[in-house]
Coordinates of C-alpha atoms in Angstrom, one line a residue:
Chain A
X279 CA 98.9 146.2 156.1
X280 CA 97.5 143.2 154.3
X281 CA 96.1 145.3 151.4
X282 CA 99.5 146.8 150.6
X283 CA 101.1 143.4 150.7
X284 CA 98.5 142.0 148.3
X285 CA 98.9 145.0 146.0
X286 CA 102.7 144.6 146.0
X287 CA 102.4 141.0 145.1
X288 CA 100.0 141.6 142.3
X289 CA 102.0 144.4 140.8
X290 CA 105.2 142.4 141.0
X291 CA 103.4 139.5 139.2
X292 CA 102.0 141.8 136.6
X293 CA 105.4 143.4 135.9
X294 CA 107.1 140.0 135.7
X295 CA 104.5 138.6 133.4
X296 CA 104.7 141.6 131.0
X297 CA 108.5 141.4 131.1
X298 CA 108.3 137.8 129.9
X299 CA 106.1 138.4 127.0
X300 CA 107.3 141.8 126.2
X301 CA 105.1 144.8 125.4
X302 CA 105.9 144.4 121.7
X303 CA 102.9 144.2 119.4
X304 CA 104.5 141.9 116.9
X305 CA 106.7 139.1 118.3
X306 CA 108.8 137.7 115.4
X307 CA 109.4 134.0 115.4
X308 CA 111.8 132.9 112.7
X309 CA 110.7 129.8 110.8
X310 CA 113.6 128.1 109.1
X311 CA 112.8 126.7 105.6
X312 CA 114.9 123.7 104.9
X313 CA 116.2 122.9 101.4
X314 CA 114.6 119.5 101.4
X315 CA 111.5 118.8 103.5
X316 CA 112.3 116.1 106.1
X317 CA 109.2 114.2 105.4
X318 CA 107.1 113.7 102.4
X319 CA 107.7 114.2 98.7
X320 CA 109.1 117.3 97.1
X321 CA 112.1 119.3 98.0
X322 CA 112.9 123.0 97.4
X323 CA 116.1 124.2 96.0
X324 CA 116.6 127.7 94.9
X325 CA 113.8 129.0 92.7
X326 CA 113.3 126.6 89.9
X327 CA 112.6 123.0 89.4
X328 CA 112.3 120.6 92.2
X329 CA 115.6 120.1 94.2
X330 CA 117.8 117.9 92.0
X331 CA 115.0 117.4 89.5
X332 CA 113.4 114.0 89.0
X333 CA 115.9 111.3 88.2
X334 CA 114.9 110.1 84.7
X335 CA 114.6 106.4 84.8
X336 CA 117.3 104.5 82.9
X337 CA 116.2 101.8 80.4
X338 CA 116.6 98.9 82.7
X339 CA 113.5 98.1 84.6
X340 CA 113.3 95.5 87.4
X341 CA 110.7 92.9 86.6
X342 CA 110.1 91.7 90.1
X343 CA 108.3 88.5 90.8
X344 CA 105.8 88.4 87.9
X345 CA 105.4 85.1 86.2
X346 CA 102.8 83.9 83.7
X347 CA 101.8 87.4 82.6
X348 CA 100.2 86.0 79.4
X349 CA 102.4 88.2 77.3
X350 CA 105.1 85.5 76.8
X351 CA 103.1 83.7 74.2
X352 CA 103.3 86.8 71.9
X353 CA 106.9 87.7 72.5
X354 CA 109.1 87.9 69.4
X355 CA 106.2 87.7 66.9
X356 CA 106.2 90.1 63.9
X357 CA 103.4 92.6 63.6
X358 CA 101.6 93.2 60.3
X359 CA 99.2 96.1 60.9
X360 CA 98.4 96.4 57.2
X361 CA 97.0 92.8 56.7
X362 CA 93.7 93.4 58.4
X363 CA 93.5 97.1 57.8
X364 CA 90.1 96.8 56.1
X365 CA 88.6 94.8 58.9
X366 CA 88.8 97.5 61.5
X367 CA 85.6 97.2 63.6
X368 CA 83.6 100.3 64.6
X369 CA 81.5 100.8 67.7
X370 CA 78.5 102.8 68.9
X371 CA 79.2 105.6 71.4
X372 CA 80.0 104.2 74.9
X373 CA 79.4 100.6 73.7
X374 CA 81.6 97.6 73.4
X375 CA 79.2 95.1 71.7
X376 CA 79.9 94.0 68.2
X377 CA 77.3 95.3 65.8
X378 CA 75.7 92.9 63.3
X379 CA 76.8 95.1 60.5
X380 CA 80.4 94.8 61.6
X381 CA 80.4 91.0 62.1
X382 CA 81.7 90.1 58.6
X383 CA 85.0 91.8 59.4
X384 CA 85.5 89.7 62.5
X385 CA 84.5 86.7 60.4
X386 CA 87.4 87.5 58.0
X387 CA 89.8 87.4 60.9
X388 CA 88.4 84.1 62.2
X389 CA 88.7 82.4 58.8
X390 CA 92.2 83.6 58.2
X391 CA 93.3 82.5 61.7
X392 CA 91.6 79.1 61.2
X393 CA 93.7 78.5 58.1
X394 CA 96.9 79.8 59.6
X395 CA 97.2 78.1 62.9
X396 CA 100.7 79.4 63.6
X397 CA 99.6 83.0 63.5
X398 CA 98.0 85.1 66.2
X399 CA 96.3 88.4 66.4
X400 CA 96.6 91.6 68.5
X401 CA 93.4 93.6 68.9
X402 CA 93.9 97.2 69.7
X403 CA 90.9 99.0 71.3
X404 CA 90.3 102.7 70.9
X405 CA 87.7 105.4 72.0
X406 CA 86.7 108.8 71.0
X407 CA 87.6 111.7 73.3
X408 CA 84.2 112.1 74.9
X409 CA 84.8 109.9 78.0
X410 CA 87.2 110.5 80.8
X411 CA 90.7 109.2 80.3
X412 CA 90.7 106.2 82.6
X413 CA 87.1 105.3 81.7
X414 CA 88.2 105.3 78.0
X415 CA 91.2 103.2 78.7
X416 CA 88.9 100.5 80.2
X417 CA 86.3 100.9 77.4
X418 CA 89.0 100.4 74.7
X419 CA 90.0 97.2 76.5
X420 CA 86.3 96.1 76.7
X421 CA 86.0 96.5 73.0
X422 CA 89.1 94.4 72.3
X423 CA 88.0 91.8 74.8
X424 CA 84.5 91.7 73.2
X425 CA 86.1 90.8 69.9
X426 CA 88.3 88.2 71.5
X427 CA 85.2 86.7 73.0
X428 CA 83.6 86.6 69.5
X429 CA 86.6 85.0 68.0
X430 CA 86.7 82.5 70.8
X431 CA 83.1 81.4 70.3
X432 CA 83.9 81.1 66.6
X433 CA 86.7 78.6 67.5
X434 CA 89.8 80.7 67.8
X435 CA 91.6 79.8 71.1
X436 CA 91.8 82.9 73.3
X437 CA 95.5 82.3 73.9
X438 CA 96.0 83.3 70.2
X439 CA 94.4 86.7 70.8
X440 CA 96.1 89.5 72.6
X441 CA 94.2 92.7 73.6
X442 CA 95.7 96.2 74.1
X443 CA 93.7 99.4 74.8
X444 CA 94.9 102.9 73.9
X445 CA 91.8 104.6 75.3
X446 CA 91.5 108.0 73.6
X447 CA 95.3 108.4 73.1
X448 CA 95.6 107.3 69.5
X449 CA 92.7 108.7 67.5
X450 CA 92.5 107.8 63.8
X451 CA 91.1 111.2 63.0
X452 CA 92.2 114.4 64.9
X453 CA 89.0 116.4 65.0
X454 CA 86.2 117.0 67.4
X455 CA 83.0 116.2 65.5
X456 CA 80.7 113.2 65.0
X457 CA 82.4 112.0 61.9
X458 CA 85.8 112.0 63.5
X459 CA 84.5 110.4 66.7
X460 CA 82.8 107.6 64.8
X461 CA 86.1 106.8 63.1
X462 CA 87.9 106.8 66.4
X463 CA 85.6 104.3 68.2
X464 CA 87.3 101.3 66.8
X465 CA 89.2 98.1 67.3
X466 CA 92.1 97.3 64.9
X467 CA 93.3 93.8 64.2
X468 CA 97.1 93.4 64.0
X469 CA 98.2 90.1 62.5
X470 CA 101.1 88.5 64.4
X471 CA 103.4 86.1 62.5
X472 CA 106.0 84.0 64.2
X473 CA 109.6 85.0 63.4
X474 CA 110.9 82.9 60.5
Chain B
X12 CA 102.7 154.2 155.3
X13 CA 100.6 156.2 152.9
X14 CA 103.5 156.6 150.5
X15 CA 104.2 152.9 149.8
X16 CA 100.5 152.2 149.5
X17 CA 100.0 154.9 146.9
X18 CA 103.1 153.8 145.1
X19 CA 102.0 150.2 144.9
X20 CA 98.5 151.2 143.7
X21 CA 100.1 153.4 141.1
X22 CA 102.3 150.5 140.0
X23 CA 99.3 148.1 139.8
X24 CA 97.3 150.6 137.7
X25 CA 100.3 151.2 135.4
X26 CA 100.7 147.5 134.8
X27 CA 97.0 147.0 134.2
X28 CA 96.9 149.8 131.6
X29 CA 100.0 148.3 129.8
X30 CA 98.4 144.9 129.9
X31 CA 95.5 146.3 128.0
X32 CA 97.6 147.2 125.0
X33 CA 99.7 144.0 124.9
X34 CA 98.7 140.9 122.8
X35 CA 95.7 139.4 124.5
X36 CA 94.2 136.0 124.9
X37 CA 93.7 133.9 121.6
X38 CA 90.9 135.0 119.4
X39 CA 88.1 132.5 119.0
X40 CA 88.4 131.0 115.5
X41 CA 85.7 129.0 113.9
X42 CA 86.9 125.5 113.1
X43 CA 85.4 124.6 109.8
X44 CA 86.3 121.0 109.5
X45 CA 84.9 118.4 109.2
X46 CA 81.7 119.8 107.7
X47 CA 83.3 122.4 105.5
X48 CA 82.4 120.6 102.2
X49 CA 78.7 120.5 103.1
X50 CA 78.1 124.1 104.2
X51 CA 76.1 125.5 101.3
X52 CA 76.5 129.0 102.7
X53 CA 80.3 128.8 102.7
X54 CA 81.8 132.1 101.8
X55 CA 85.5 133.0 101.3
X56 CA 87.2 134.7 104.2
X57 CA 88.2 138.2 103.0
X58 CA 91.9 139.3 103.5
X59 CA 93.8 142.4 102.8
X60 CA 97.4 141.8 101.8
X61 CA 100.0 144.5 101.9
X62 CA 103.7 144.8 101.6
X63 CA 104.3 141.8 99.3
X64 CA 105.4 141.8 95.7
X65 CA 106.4 139.7 92.8
X66 CA 106.6 135.9 93.2
X67 CA 105.9 136.0 96.9
X68 CA 102.7 137.9 96.4
X69 CA 101.7 135.5 93.6
X70 CA 102.3 132.4 95.8
X71 CA 100.3 133.9 98.7
X72 CA 97.4 134.8 96.4
X73 CA 97.3 131.3 94.8
X74 CA 97.7 129.3 98.0
X75 CA 95.2 131.4 99.9
X76 CA 92.6 131.6 97.1
X77 CA 92.4 127.9 96.6
X78 CA 91.8 127.4 100.3
X79 CA 88.8 129.7 100.4
X80 CA 90.1 133.2 101.0
X81 CA 89.4 136.3 98.9
X82 CA 91.3 139.6 98.6
X83 CA 89.9 143.0 99.3
X84 CA 90.8 146.3 100.9
X85 CA 91.5 147.0 104.5
X86 CA 88.0 148.2 105.2
X87 CA 86.2 145.1 103.9
X88 CA 88.7 142.6 105.1
X89 CA 88.2 140.3 108.1
X90 CA 92.0 139.8 108.5
X91 CA 95.0 141.8 107.5
X92 CA 98.2 140.2 106.2
X93 CA 101.1 142.7 106.4
X94 CA 104.5 141.8 105.3
X95 CA 107.6 142.3 103.3
X96 CA 109.7 140.2 101.0
X97 CA 113.2 141.7 100.8
X98 CA 115.9 139.2 101.6
X99 CA 113.4 137.0 103.3
X100 CA 109.7 136.8 103.7
X101 CA 108.1 138.3 106.8
X102 CA 104.4 138.3 107.6
X103 CA 102.0 139.5 110.3
X104 CA 98.4 138.3 110.5
X105 CA 96.0 140.6 112.3
X106 CA 92.4 140.8 113.0
X107 CA 91.1 143.6 110.8
X108 CA 88.7 145.1 113.4
X109 CA 90.6 144.9 116.6
X110 CA 94.0 145.1 115.0
X111 CA 95.1 142.4 117.3
X112 CA 98.1 140.4 116.0
X113 CA 97.5 136.7 115.6
X114 CA 101.1 136.0 114.7
X115 CA 104.2 137.6 113.3
X116 CA 106.8 135.5 111.6
X117 CA 109.9 135.7 109.5
X118 CA 111.3 132.9 107.3
X119 CA 114.9 132.0 106.6
X120 CA 116.5 129.5 104.2
X121 CA 115.1 127.9 101.0
X122 CA 113.7 130.0 98.2
X123 CA 111.5 133.0 98.5
X124 CA 108.8 130.9 96.9
X125 CA 109.2 128.2 99.6
X126 CA 109.0 130.9 102.3
X127 CA 105.9 132.4 100.8
X128 CA 104.3 128.9 100.7
X129 CA 105.2 128.5 104.4
X130 CA 103.6 131.8 105.3
X131 CA 100.4 130.9 103.5
X132 CA 100.4 127.6 105.4
X133 CA 100.8 129.4 108.7
X134 CA 97.9 131.8 107.8
X135 CA 95.7 128.8 106.9
X136 CA 96.7 126.9 110.0
X137 CA 95.8 130.0 112.2
X138 CA 92.4 130.8 110.5
X139 CA 91.2 127.4 109.3
X140 CA 93.2 124.9 111.3
X141 CA 94.0 122.8 108.3
X142 CA 97.1 120.7 107.5
X143 CA 99.6 122.6 105.2
X144 CA 99.7 122.1 101.5
X145 CA 102.1 124.8 100.4
X146 CA 105.1 122.5 100.0
X147 CA 103.4 119.5 98.7
X148 CA 103.6 118.5 95.0
X149 CA 101.4 117.5 92.1
X150 CA 102.1 114.9 89.5
X151 CA 100.3 114.8 86.2
X152 CA 100.3 113.6 82.6
X153 CA 101.7 116.0 80.0
X154 CA 100.6 115.1 76.5
X155 CA 102.3 116.6 73.5
X156 CA 100.5 114.8 70.7
X157 CA 101.6 111.2 70.0
X158 CA 103.5 110.9 73.3
X159 CA 103.0 111.8 76.9
X160 CA 105.3 112.0 80.0
X161 CA 104.9 112.1 83.8
X162 CA 105.6 115.6 85.2
X163 CA 105.9 116.9 88.8
X164 CA 105.4 120.5 89.9
X165 CA 104.6 122.8 92.8
X166 CA 100.9 123.1 93.6
X167 CA 100.6 126.3 91.6
X168 CA 102.2 124.6 88.6
X169 CA 105.6 126.3 89.0
X170 CA 108.7 124.3 88.4
X171 CA 107.2 121.5 86.4
X172 CA 109.9 118.9 85.6
X173 CA 109.6 115.7 83.6
X174 CA 109.9 112.4 85.6
X175 CA 110.0 110.3 82.3
X176 CA 111.5 110.8 78.9
X177 CA 110.4 107.5 77.3
X178 CA 108.7 108.9 74.2
X179 CA 105.8 106.6 74.8
X180 CA 102.3 107.0 76.4
X181 CA 101.8 107.3 80.1
X182 CA 98.6 107.5 82.2
X183 CA 97.3 107.9 85.8
X184 CA 100.3 108.9 87.9
X185 CA 99.7 108.3 91.7
X186 CA 101.8 109.2 94.7
X187 CA 102.8 106.7 97.3
X188 CA 101.9 108.4 100.6
X189 CA 104.8 110.2 102.3
X190 CA 107.3 109.2 99.7
X191 CA 108.9 110.5 96.5
X192 CA 107.6 107.4 94.8
X193 CA 105.2 107.5 91.9
X194 CA 103.1 104.7 90.4
X195 CA 101.9 105.1 86.8
X196 CA 100.8 103.3 83.7
X197 CA 103.3 103.3 80.8
X198 CA 103.3 101.8 77.3
X199 CA 107.1 101.8 77.3
X200 CA 107.3 98.0 77.0
X201 CA 104.6 97.8 74.4
X202 CA 101.7 97.2 76.7
X203 CA 99.9 99.4 79.3
X204 CA 101.8 98.3 82.4
X205 CA 102.0 99.7 85.9
X206 CA 105.4 100.8 87.2
X207 CA 106.7 102.3 90.4
X208 CA 109.3 105.0 90.0
X209 CA 111.6 106.3 92.7
X210 CA 112.0 110.0 91.9
X211 CA 115.3 110.3 93.7
X212 CA 117.2 107.3 92.4
X213 CA 115.3 106.9 89.1
X214 CA 114.8 103.2 89.8
X215 CA 111.7 101.7 88.2
X216 CA 110.0 98.4 88.9
X217 CA 107.2 96.6 87.1
X218 CA 104.3 96.3 89.4
X219 CA 101.7 94.8 87.0
X220 CA 102.4 93.6 83.4
X221 CA 99.7 91.2 82.5
X222 CA 98.4 90.7 79.0
X223 CA 95.6 93.2 78.5
X224 CA 95.1 96.3 80.6
X225 CA 97.0 97.3 83.7
X226 CA 96.1 100.9 84.9
X227 CA 94.7 103.2 87.5
X228 CA 97.1 102.3 90.3
X229 CA 96.3 103.9 93.6
X230 CA 98.2 103.4 96.9
X231 CA 96.6 102.5 100.3
X232 CA 97.0 105.3 102.9
X233 CA 99.8 103.4 104.6
X234 CA 101.5 102.8 101.2
X235 CA 101.6 99.0 101.7
X236 CA 99.0 98.0 99.1
X237 CA 98.1 99.1 95.6
X238 CA 94.6 98.9 94.0
X239 CA 94.5 98.7 90.2
X240 CA 92.3 98.1 87.2
X241 CA 93.5 94.8 85.5
X242 CA 91.7 93.1 82.7
X243 CA 93.4 89.8 83.2
X244 CA 90.2 88.3 84.5
X245 CA 88.3 88.9 81.3
X246 CA 87.0 92.4 81.9
X247 CA 88.6 95.5 83.5
X248 CA 88.1 94.9 87.2
X249 CA 89.5 96.1 90.6
X250 CA 92.4 94.1 91.9
X251 CA 94.6 94.6 95.0
X252 CA 98.2 93.6 95.6
X253 CA 101.1 94.4 97.8
X254 CA 102.9 97.6 96.6
X255 CA 105.4 95.5 94.7
X256 CA 102.7 93.7 92.8
X257 CA 102.8 90.4 94.7
X258 CA 99.9 88.7 96.5
X259 CA 97.4 89.7 93.8
X260 CA 93.7 89.4 94.7
X261 CA 90.7 90.1 92.5
X262 CA 88.1 92.3 94.3
X263 CA 85.4 92.8 91.7
X264 CA 84.2 90.5 89.0
X265 CA 81.7 92.6 87.1
X266 CA 81.1 91.7 83.4
X267 CA 80.5 95.3 82.4
X268 CA 83.8 96.6 83.8
X269 CA 85.0 98.9 86.5
X270 CA 87.4 101.9 86.7
X271 CA 89.0 104.5 88.9
X272 CA 89.5 102.9 92.3
X273 CA 90.3 105.0 95.4
X274 CA 91.0 104.1 99.0
X275 CA 89.1 105.2 102.2
X276 CA 91.5 107.0 104.6
X277 CA 91.4 104.1 107.0
X278 CA 92.4 101.7 104.3
X279 CA 89.4 99.4 104.8
X280 CA 87.4 100.2 101.7
X281 CA 87.8 100.9 98.1
X282 CA 85.4 103.1 96.2
X283 CA 85.2 102.8 92.4
X284 CA 83.0 103.4 89.4
X285 CA 81.2 100.6 87.6
X286 CA 78.9 100.1 84.6
X287 CA 77.4 97.0 86.2
X288 CA 74.0 98.5 86.6
X289 CA 73.9 99.8 83.0
X290 CA 75.3 103.3 83.6
X291 CA 78.3 104.5 85.5
X292 CA 77.7 104.6 89.3
X293 CA 79.8 104.6 92.4
X294 CA 80.3 101.5 94.6
X295 CA 82.4 100.4 97.5
X296 CA 84.1 97.1 98.2
X297 CA 86.0 96.0 101.3
X298 CA 89.7 96.2 100.6
X299 CA 90.2 92.6 101.9
X300 CA 87.4 91.3 99.7
X301 CA 83.7 91.0 99.9
X302 CA 80.5 92.2 98.2
X303 CA 80.4 95.5 96.3
X304 CA 77.8 97.9 97.5
X305 CA 76.2 100.8 95.6
X306 CA 77.1 104.3 96.9
X307 CA 74.1 106.4 95.9
X308 CA 74.7 109.9 94.5
X309 CA 71.1 111.4 94.9
X310 CA 70.4 114.0 92.3
X311 CA 73.4 113.1 90.1
X312 CA 73.7 110.3 87.4
X313 CA 76.6 108.8 85.6
X314 CA 79.1 109.1 88.4
X315 CA 82.8 108.2 87.8
X316 CA 86.3 108.9 89.0
X317 CA 85.7 109.1 92.7
X318 CA 88.3 110.3 95.2
X319 CA 87.9 109.9 99.0
X320 CA 88.9 112.9 101.2
X321 CA 91.7 112.4 103.7
X322 CA 89.4 113.5 106.6
X323 CA 86.9 110.8 105.6
X324 CA 84.0 113.1 105.1
X325 CA 83.7 113.6 101.3
X326 CA 83.8 111.8 98.0
X327 CA 84.5 114.1 95.0
X328 CA 83.7 112.6 91.6
X329 CA 83.1 113.4 88.0
X330 CA 79.6 113.2 86.4
X331 CA 79.2 112.7 82.7
X332 CA 76.4 115.0 81.7
X333 CA 77.2 116.5 78.3
X334 CA 80.2 118.3 79.7
X335 CA 82.0 116.7 82.7
X336 CA 81.2 118.2 86.1
X337 CA 82.8 117.8 89.5
X338 CA 80.5 116.8 92.3
X339 CA 80.8 116.0 96.0
X340 CA 78.8 113.6 98.1
X341 CA 79.1 112.6 101.8
X342 CA 81.4 109.6 102.2
X343 CA 80.1 106.4 103.7
X344 CA 80.2 106.6 107.5
X345 CA 79.9 110.4 107.5
X346 CA 76.7 112.4 107.8
X347 CA 76.7 116.2 107.4
X348 CA 74.9 118.4 110.0
X349 CA 71.8 118.8 107.9
X350 CA 71.6 115.1 107.4
X351 CA 71.3 115.3 103.6
X352 CA 73.2 112.7 101.5
X353 CA 72.5 114.6 98.3
X354 CA 75.3 115.0 95.8
X355 CA 76.2 118.6 95.0
X356 CA 77.4 119.7 91.5
X357 CA 80.4 122.0 91.8
X358 CA 82.1 123.1 88.6
X359 CA 82.9 122.0 85.1
X360 CA 85.9 119.6 85.2
X361 CA 87.1 116.0 85.5
X362 CA 89.7 113.8 87.2
X363 CA 89.6 115.3 90.7
X364 CA 92.1 114.5 93.4
X365 CA 92.0 115.8 97.0
X366 CA 94.7 117.9 98.7
X367 CA 95.7 116.9 102.2
X368 CA 93.5 119.7 103.6
X369 CA 90.3 117.9 102.4
X370 CA 88.8 121.0 100.9
X371 CA 91.0 121.8 97.9
X372 CA 90.8 119.6 94.8
X373 CA 93.1 119.5 91.8
X374 CA 91.4 118.6 88.5
X375 CA 91.6 118.9 84.8
X376 CA 89.3 120.9 82.5
X377 CA 89.0 121.1 78.8
X378 CA 90.0 124.3 77.1
X379 CA 90.3 124.8 73.4
X380 CA 91.1 121.3 72.3
X381 CA 93.4 120.4 75.2
X382 CA 93.2 119.9 79.0
X383 CA 94.5 122.3 81.6
X384 CA 95.0 121.8 85.3
X385 CA 93.0 123.8 87.8
X386 CA 92.3 123.9 91.6
X387 CA 88.9 124.0 93.2
X388 CA 88.1 125.1 96.8
X389 CA 85.1 122.8 97.3
X390 CA 83.2 124.9 100.0
X391 CA 83.4 128.2 98.1
X392 CA 83.6 126.7 94.6
X393 CA 86.4 129.2 93.8
X394 CA 88.7 127.8 91.0
X395 CA 92.1 128.9 89.8
X396 CA 94.2 127.4 86.9
X397 CA 97.7 126.3 87.6
X398 CA 100.5 128.1 85.6
X399 CA 100.1 127.1 82.1
X400 CA 102.5 124.4 80.9
X401 CA 102.5 123.8 77.2
X402 CA 100.8 120.7 75.9
X403 CA 97.7 119.1 77.3
X404 CA 97.9 118.4 81.1
X405 CA 95.6 116.0 82.8
X406 CA 95.2 113.2 85.3
X407 CA 96.7 115.1 88.3
X408 CA 97.7 113.5 91.6
X409 CA 98.3 115.4 94.8
X410 CA 101.2 114.1 96.9
X411 CA 99.9 112.6 100.2

């Protein structure tokens, strides 16, 4: 009879289907973990540092196609950080403008450079720790550039002035209070003399 | 005739009853992307773990917690994770109520830690349908006083190893997508310059070494271009070049200065922070050049350090408000279901960087005079510190 044939067919299908998947509750697929991921960074060796570690860079660095970086003019010059030590300029929190009270120090640098045309100056900009790191690195540079701008308007060619920001990485005073922070928000003048 | 019919009926009934106890059709899982970061009611999914121990258990707990799971007993859990870690890691994920198995897996090869990360990835893929993060890496700055070096570690902080030993200052490491290639700022040559560094060969190239500041390198999603902050134009501004530093183009010319560029996931826009309006705010600029446009952060002032999520929905950033706080705002081109473009304050911290899953963020927080690395699950606001590495650790970058 038709019904028995349908029932037979259904039961056979059901049995075959179950046989294929198994009646197990927990099929176990085995996922192989490779020692080094095929794509993307990182690799996993045995428990411990990254597979092979990170190759520490040797000293030779490829320079690529950079020309006219602006640093060539200062190459080989001798640094004298002590010469302008008393002319370190201090800044208000989060500001890069030269305060009127600090101007005489910048004037000292201007006068010296005018009388010593072979010399140049490096201005190092610094911040206190209260900004985020990259923001502070940019703020330190703004402070140094603000001083270069001042020197330029006073008659010192900008090519004689190099800027370098340390952000919050080189505090003058290692403490977390207003007095320390005030001492850290600064720009230092480093005299550069040509090699004799 | 009666016999065969009865036999067949019996067989059919037997199979039907067996079928009832075998693994059934897939369970309906709620797919939480892409609105996960804007669901103010987001709660962690409670799990009950059993059978794991030691390092394996620690890895599972870390990876799952920072992706919005919590741990409880069998009665309160929504899913059960049963397993073992003898010679290899094995794990079963089950629905806690119906006890239906969602999957059962065993892992072979690699370390037990790597296997545990893979199991966590499989659990998250099954329950949240997110891309795996367990075997990605984080790079960061480790500062030990006068000098700092680039370090690379697992996402839980395990296995941190130095990538540099220059005895100088480094800043802002950033991964090139899909490669073991890091870009970072280093003062090794007496100036803040941007280098690329192949972690496998150790080869380094100068990418930007202009007089003044070269920093904040960030790679486009296809790795072909790098956006940077250079001061060679007179103020720190956003510039773009090919990944080797050639074909340099200035994108912003603000007088007040800019910082922290990041790319949109389609590579067409760069988001950054600028002081141009007087206080820090977020802006976007087309990556091929054009006008900068303010990105409002309603409810939040002094926005800086943006990072654009890989799924294109969210921008996480830092606000300066006494302490630093991480916030999230809908990205340009995405509108959350409730239509609100408000910025939401999340937790105390700075320097956020998205994981490939677009919900976990690695960041730095200040603790007792130094910085430590931590992870945040944006929807649930759960945080967990990475294993403590000595020194001050900051400026983390998640491998893409």
